PDB file of C-alpha atoms in Angstrom:
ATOM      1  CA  UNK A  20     148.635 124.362 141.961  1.00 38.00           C
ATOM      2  CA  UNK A  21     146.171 125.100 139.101  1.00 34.00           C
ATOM      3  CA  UNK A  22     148.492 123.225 136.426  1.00 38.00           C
ATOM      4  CA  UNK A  23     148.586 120.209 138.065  1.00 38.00           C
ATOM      5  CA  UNK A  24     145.273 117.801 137.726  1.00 41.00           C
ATOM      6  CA  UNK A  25     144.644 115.659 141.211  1.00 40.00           C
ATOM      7  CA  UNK A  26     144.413 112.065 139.970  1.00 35.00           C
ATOM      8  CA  UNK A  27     143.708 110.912 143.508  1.00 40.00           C
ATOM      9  CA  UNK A  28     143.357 112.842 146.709  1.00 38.00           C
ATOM     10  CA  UNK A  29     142.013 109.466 148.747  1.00 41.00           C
ATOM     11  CA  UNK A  30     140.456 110.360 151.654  1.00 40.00           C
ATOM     12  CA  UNK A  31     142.569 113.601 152.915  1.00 48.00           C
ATOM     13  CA  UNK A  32     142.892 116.543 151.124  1.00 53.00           C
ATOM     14  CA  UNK A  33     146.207 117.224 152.501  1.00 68.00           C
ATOM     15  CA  UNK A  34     147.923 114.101 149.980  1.00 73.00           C
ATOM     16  CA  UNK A  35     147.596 114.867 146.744  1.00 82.00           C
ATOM     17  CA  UNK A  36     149.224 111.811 144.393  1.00 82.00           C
ATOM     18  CA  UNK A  37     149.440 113.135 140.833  1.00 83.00           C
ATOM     19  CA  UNK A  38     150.084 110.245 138.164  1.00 83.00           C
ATOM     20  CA  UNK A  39     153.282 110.293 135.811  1.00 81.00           C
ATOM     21  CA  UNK A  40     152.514 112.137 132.361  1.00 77.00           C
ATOM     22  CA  UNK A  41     153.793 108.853 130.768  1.00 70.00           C
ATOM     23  CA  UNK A  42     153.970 105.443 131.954  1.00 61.00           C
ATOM     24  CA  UNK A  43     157.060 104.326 130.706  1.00 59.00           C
ATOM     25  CA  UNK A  44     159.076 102.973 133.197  1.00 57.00           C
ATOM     26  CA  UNK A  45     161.487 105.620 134.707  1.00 54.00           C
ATOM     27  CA  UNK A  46     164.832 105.761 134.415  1.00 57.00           C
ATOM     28  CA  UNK A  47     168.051 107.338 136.113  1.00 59.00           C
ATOM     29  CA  UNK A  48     167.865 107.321 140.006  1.00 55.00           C
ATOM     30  CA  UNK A  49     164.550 107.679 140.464  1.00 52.00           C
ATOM     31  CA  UNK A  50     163.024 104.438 139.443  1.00 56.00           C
ATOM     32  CA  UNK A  51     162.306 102.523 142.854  1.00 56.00           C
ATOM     33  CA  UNK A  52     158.898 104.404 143.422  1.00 74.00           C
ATOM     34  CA  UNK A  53     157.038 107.834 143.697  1.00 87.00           C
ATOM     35  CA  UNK A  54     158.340 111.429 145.014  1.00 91.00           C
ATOM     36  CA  UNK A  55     157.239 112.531 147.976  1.00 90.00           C
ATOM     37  CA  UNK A  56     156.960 116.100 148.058  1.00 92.00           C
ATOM     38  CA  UNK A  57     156.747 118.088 151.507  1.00 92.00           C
ATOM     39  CA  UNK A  58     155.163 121.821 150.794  1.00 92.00           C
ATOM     40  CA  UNK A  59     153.228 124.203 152.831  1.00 92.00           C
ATOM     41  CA  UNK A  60     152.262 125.735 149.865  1.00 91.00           C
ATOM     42  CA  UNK A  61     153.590 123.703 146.653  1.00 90.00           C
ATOM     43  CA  UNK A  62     153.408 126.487 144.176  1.00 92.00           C
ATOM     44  CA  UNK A  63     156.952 126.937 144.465  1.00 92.00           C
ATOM     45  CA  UNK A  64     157.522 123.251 143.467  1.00 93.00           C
ATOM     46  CA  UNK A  65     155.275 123.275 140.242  1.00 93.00           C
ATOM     47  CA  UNK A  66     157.554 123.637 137.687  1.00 93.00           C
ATOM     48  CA  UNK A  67     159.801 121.057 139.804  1.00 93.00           C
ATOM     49  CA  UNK A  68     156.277 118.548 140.463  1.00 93.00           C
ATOM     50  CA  UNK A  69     156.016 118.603 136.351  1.00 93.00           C
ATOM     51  CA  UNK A  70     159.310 117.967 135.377  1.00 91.00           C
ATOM     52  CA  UNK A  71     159.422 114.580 137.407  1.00 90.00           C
ATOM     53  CA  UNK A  72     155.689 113.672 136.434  1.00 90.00           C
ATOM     54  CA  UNK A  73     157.596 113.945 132.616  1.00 88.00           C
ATOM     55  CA  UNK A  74     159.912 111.933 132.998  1.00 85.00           C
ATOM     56  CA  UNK A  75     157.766 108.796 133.961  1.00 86.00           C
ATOM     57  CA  UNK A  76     157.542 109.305 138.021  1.00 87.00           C
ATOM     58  CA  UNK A  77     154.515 110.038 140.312  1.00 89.00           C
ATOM     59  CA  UNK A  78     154.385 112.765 142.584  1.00 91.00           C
ATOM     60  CA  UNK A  79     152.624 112.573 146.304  1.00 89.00           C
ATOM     61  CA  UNK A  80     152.403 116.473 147.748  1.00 91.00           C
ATOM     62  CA  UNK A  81     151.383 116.480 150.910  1.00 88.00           C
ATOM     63  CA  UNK A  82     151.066 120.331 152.827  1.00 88.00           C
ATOM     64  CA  UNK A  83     150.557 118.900 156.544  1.00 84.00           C
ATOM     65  CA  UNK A  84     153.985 118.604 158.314  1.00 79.00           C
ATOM     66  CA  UNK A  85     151.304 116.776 160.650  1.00 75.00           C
ATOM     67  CA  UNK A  86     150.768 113.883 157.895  1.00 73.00           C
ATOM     68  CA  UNK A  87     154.436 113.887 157.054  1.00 67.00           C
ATOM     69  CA  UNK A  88     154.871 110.885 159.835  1.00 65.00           C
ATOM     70  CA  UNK A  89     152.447 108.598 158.458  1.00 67.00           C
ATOM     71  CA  UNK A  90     153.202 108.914 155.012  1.00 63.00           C
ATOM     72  CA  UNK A  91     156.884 108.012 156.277  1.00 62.00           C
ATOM     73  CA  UNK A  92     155.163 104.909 157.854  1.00 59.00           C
ATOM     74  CA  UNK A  93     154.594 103.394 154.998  1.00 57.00           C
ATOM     75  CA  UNK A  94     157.244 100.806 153.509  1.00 53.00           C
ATOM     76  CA  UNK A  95     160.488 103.012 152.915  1.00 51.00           C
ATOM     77  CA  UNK A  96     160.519 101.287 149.518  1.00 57.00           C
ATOM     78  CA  UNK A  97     157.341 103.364 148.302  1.00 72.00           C
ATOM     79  CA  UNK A  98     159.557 106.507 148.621  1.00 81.00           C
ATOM     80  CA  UNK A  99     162.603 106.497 145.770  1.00 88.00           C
ATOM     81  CA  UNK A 100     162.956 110.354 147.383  1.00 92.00           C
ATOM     82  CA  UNK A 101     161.282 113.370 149.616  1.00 93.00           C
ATOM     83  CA  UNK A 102     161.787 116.915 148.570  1.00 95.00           C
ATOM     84  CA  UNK A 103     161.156 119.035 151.145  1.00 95.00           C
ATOM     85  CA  UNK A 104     160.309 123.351 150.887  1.00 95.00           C
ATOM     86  CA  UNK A 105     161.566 124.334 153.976  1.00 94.00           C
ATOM     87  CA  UNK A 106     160.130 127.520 154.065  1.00 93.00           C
ATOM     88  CA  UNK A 107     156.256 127.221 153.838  1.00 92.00           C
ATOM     89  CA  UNK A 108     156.788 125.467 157.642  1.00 92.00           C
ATOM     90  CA  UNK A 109     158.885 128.174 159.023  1.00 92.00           C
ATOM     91  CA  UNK A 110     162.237 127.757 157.425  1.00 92.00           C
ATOM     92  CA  UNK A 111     165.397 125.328 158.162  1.00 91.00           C
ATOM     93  CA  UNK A 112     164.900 126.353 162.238  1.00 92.00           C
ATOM     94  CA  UNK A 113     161.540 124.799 162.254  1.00 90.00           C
ATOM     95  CA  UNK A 114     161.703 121.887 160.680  1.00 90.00           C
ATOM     96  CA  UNK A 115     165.656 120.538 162.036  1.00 91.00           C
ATOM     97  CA  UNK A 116     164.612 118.211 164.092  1.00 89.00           C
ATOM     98  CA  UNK A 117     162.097 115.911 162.227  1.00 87.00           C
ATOM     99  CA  UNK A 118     164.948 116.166 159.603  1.00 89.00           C
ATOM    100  CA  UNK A 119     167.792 114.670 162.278  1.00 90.00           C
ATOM    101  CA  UNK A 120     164.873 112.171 163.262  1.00 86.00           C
ATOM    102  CA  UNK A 121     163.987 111.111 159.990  1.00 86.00           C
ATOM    103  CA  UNK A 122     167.664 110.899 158.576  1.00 89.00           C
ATOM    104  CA  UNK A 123     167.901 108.571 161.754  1.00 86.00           C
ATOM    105  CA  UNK A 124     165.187 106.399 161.121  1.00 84.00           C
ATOM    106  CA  UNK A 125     165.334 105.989 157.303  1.00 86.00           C
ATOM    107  CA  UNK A 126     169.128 106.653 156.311  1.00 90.00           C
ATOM    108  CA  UNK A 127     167.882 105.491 153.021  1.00 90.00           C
ATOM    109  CA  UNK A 128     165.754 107.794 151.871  1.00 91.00           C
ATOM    110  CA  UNK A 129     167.494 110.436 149.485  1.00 95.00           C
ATOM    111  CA  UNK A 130     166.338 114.033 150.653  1.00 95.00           C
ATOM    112  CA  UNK A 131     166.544 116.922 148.911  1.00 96.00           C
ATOM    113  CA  UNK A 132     165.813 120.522 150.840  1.00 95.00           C
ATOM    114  CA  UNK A 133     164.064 122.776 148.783  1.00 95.00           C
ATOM    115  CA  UNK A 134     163.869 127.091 150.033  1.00 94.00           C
ATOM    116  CA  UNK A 135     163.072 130.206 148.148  1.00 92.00           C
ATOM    117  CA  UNK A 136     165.489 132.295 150.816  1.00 91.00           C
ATOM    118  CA  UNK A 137     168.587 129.817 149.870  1.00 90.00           C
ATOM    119  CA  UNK A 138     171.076 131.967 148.336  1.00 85.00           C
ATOM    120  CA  UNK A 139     172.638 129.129 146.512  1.00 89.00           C
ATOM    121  CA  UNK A 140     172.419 125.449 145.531  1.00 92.00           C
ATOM    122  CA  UNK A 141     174.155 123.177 147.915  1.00 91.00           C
ATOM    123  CA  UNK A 142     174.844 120.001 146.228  1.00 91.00           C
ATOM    124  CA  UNK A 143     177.676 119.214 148.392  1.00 90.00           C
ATOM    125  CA  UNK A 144     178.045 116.370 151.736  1.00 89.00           C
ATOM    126  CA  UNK A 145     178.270 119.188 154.311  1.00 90.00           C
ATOM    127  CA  UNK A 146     174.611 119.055 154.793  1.00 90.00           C
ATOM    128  CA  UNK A 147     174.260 115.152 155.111  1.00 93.00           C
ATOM    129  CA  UNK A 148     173.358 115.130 158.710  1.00 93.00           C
ATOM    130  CA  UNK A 149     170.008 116.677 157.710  1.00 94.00           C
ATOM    131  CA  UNK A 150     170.049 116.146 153.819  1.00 94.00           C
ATOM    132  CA  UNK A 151     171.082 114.775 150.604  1.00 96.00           C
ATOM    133  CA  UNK A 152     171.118 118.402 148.580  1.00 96.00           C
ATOM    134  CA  UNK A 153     169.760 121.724 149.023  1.00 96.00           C
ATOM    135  CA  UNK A 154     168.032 123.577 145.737  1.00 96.00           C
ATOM    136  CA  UNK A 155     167.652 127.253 145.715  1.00 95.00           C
ATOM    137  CA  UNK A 156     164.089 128.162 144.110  1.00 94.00           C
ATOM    138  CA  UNK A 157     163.499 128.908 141.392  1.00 93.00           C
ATOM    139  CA  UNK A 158     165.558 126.669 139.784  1.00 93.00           C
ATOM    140  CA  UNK A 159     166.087 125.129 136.165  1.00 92.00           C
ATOM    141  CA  UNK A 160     164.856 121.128 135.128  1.00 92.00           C
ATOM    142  CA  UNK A 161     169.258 121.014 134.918  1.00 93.00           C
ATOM    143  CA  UNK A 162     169.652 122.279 138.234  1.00 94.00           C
ATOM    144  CA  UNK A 163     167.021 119.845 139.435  1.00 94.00           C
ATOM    145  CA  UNK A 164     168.262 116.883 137.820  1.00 92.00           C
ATOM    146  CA  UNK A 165     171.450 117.430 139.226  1.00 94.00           C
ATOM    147  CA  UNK A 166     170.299 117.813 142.865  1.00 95.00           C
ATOM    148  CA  UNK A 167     168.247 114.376 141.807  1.00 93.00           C
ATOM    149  CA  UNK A 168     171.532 112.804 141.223  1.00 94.00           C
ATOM    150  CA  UNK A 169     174.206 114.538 143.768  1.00 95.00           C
ATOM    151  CA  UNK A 170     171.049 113.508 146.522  1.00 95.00           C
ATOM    152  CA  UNK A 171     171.108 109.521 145.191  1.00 94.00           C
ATOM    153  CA  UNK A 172     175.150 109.659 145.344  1.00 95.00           C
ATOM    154  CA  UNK A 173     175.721 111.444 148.309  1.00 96.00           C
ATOM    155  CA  UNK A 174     173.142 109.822 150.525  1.00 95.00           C
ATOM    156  CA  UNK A 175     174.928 106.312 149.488  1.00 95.00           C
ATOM    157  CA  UNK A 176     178.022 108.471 151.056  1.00 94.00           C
ATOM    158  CA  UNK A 177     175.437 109.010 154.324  1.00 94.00           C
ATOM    159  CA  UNK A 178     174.423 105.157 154.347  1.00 93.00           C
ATOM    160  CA  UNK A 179     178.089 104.627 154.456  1.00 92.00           C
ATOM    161  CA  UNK A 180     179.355 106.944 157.036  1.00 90.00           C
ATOM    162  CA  UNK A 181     176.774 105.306 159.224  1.00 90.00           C
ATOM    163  CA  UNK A 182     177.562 101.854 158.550  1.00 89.00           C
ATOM    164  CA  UNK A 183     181.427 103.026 159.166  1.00 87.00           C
ATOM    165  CA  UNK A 184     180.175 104.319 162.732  1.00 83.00           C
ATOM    166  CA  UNK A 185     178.417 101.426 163.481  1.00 78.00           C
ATOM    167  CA  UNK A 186     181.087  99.409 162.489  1.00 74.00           C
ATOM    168  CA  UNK A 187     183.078 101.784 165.340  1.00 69.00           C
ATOM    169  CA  UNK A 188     180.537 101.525 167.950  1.00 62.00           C
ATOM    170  CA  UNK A 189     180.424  97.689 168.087  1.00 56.00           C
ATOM    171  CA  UNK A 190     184.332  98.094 168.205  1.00 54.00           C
ATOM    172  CA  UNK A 191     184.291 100.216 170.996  1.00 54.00           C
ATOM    173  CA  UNK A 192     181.596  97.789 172.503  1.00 55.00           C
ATOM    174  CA  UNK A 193     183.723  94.443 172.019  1.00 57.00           C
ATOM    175  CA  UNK A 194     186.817  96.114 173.111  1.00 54.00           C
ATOM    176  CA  UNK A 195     184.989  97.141 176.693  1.00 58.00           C
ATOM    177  CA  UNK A 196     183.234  93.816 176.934  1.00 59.00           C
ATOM    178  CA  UNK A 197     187.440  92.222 176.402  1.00 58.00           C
ATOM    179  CA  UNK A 198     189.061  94.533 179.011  1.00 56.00           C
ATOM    180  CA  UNK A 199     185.413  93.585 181.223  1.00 61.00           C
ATOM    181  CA  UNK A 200     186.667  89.858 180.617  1.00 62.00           C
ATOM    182  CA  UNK A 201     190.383  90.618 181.527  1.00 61.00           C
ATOM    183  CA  UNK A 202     189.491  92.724 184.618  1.00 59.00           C
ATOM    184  CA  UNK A 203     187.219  89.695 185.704  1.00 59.00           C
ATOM    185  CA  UNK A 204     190.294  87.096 185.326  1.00 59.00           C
ATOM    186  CA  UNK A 205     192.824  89.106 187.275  1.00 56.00           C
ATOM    187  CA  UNK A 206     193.569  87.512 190.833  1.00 56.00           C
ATOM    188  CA  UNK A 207     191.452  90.025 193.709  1.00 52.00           C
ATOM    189  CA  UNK A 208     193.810  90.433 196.433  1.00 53.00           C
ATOM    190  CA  UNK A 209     192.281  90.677 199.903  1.00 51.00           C
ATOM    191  CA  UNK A 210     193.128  94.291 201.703  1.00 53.00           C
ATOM    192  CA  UNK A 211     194.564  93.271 205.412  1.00 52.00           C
ATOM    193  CA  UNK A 212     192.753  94.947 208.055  1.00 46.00           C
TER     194      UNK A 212
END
């Protein structure tokens, strides 16, 4: 990444945090916080790492899929989004499961799946389980900002769907706990011997 200056590395080398170009306060549906970006190698993501730092946001790249877990521990709220090349860590096969695990454990957190072998943007809610959108690379600052927004809208569509199944679960739980209570209050009759 030889176009992008390194602000502050901190103490590891693998989390590079490079500063907004201007510090106006961001706008559009980006402005709770910085972008984490999840690269290998980011030099597929430069163009993509610039246009955000333009428009007001900071960008945190980090290439260890080993860090990726405690920069996730943080507060969610110091994420507004994680964009994520896919292939640099083996491609969509390798990386599935901390996906599933992390759309588990922070529903919240508008992901966007990033691949030089994608044939195609995906900005669609097929993919929700896993993400929010899917860019091809290369891509255009339009084509980005539209994943940006289709990834805020449609993982408010994820949030829901979960809160919908929730909602289901306890159902099902309350309507086992009433036919537990009904079984419990009909009269046992003794089996003669």
């Amino acid at each position: 990444m030889r176009d992008l200056k390194t602000t502050d590395a901190g103490r590891d080398n693998r989390l590079k945090v490079f500063k907004a170009h201007d510090k106006a306060a961001p706008t559009g549906p980006l402005h709770a916080g910085p972008v984490l970006v999840l690269a290998a190698d980011p030099a597929p993501l430069t163009f993509q790492i610039e246009h955000l730092r333009k428009q007001g946001r900071d960008v945190a790249v980090c290439s260890d899929m080993g860090q990726f877990q405690n920069l996730l521990g943080l507060p969610i709220e110091h994420w507004s989004m994680l964009i994520i090349e896919i292939e640099g860590f083996g491609g969509i096969t390798s990386v599935i499961a901390k996906l599933l695990m992390l759309r588990e454990e922070h529903p919240d957190l508008p992901i966007i799946l990033a691949s030089t072998r994608m044939a195609a943007h995906d900005f669609s809610t097929e993919r929700l389980p896993i993400c929010d959108s899917s860019m091809a690379l290369p891509c255009t600052a339009a084509d980005l900002h539209v994943a940006v927004q289709n990834a805020v809208s449609n993982n408010l569509i994820w949030q829901k769907r979960l809160e919908e199944l929730d909602g289901m679960v306890s159902l099902e739980a309350e309507d086992i706990a009433a036919l537990d209570a009904q079984d419990s209050q009909l009269p046992v009759f003794a089996e003669a011997v």
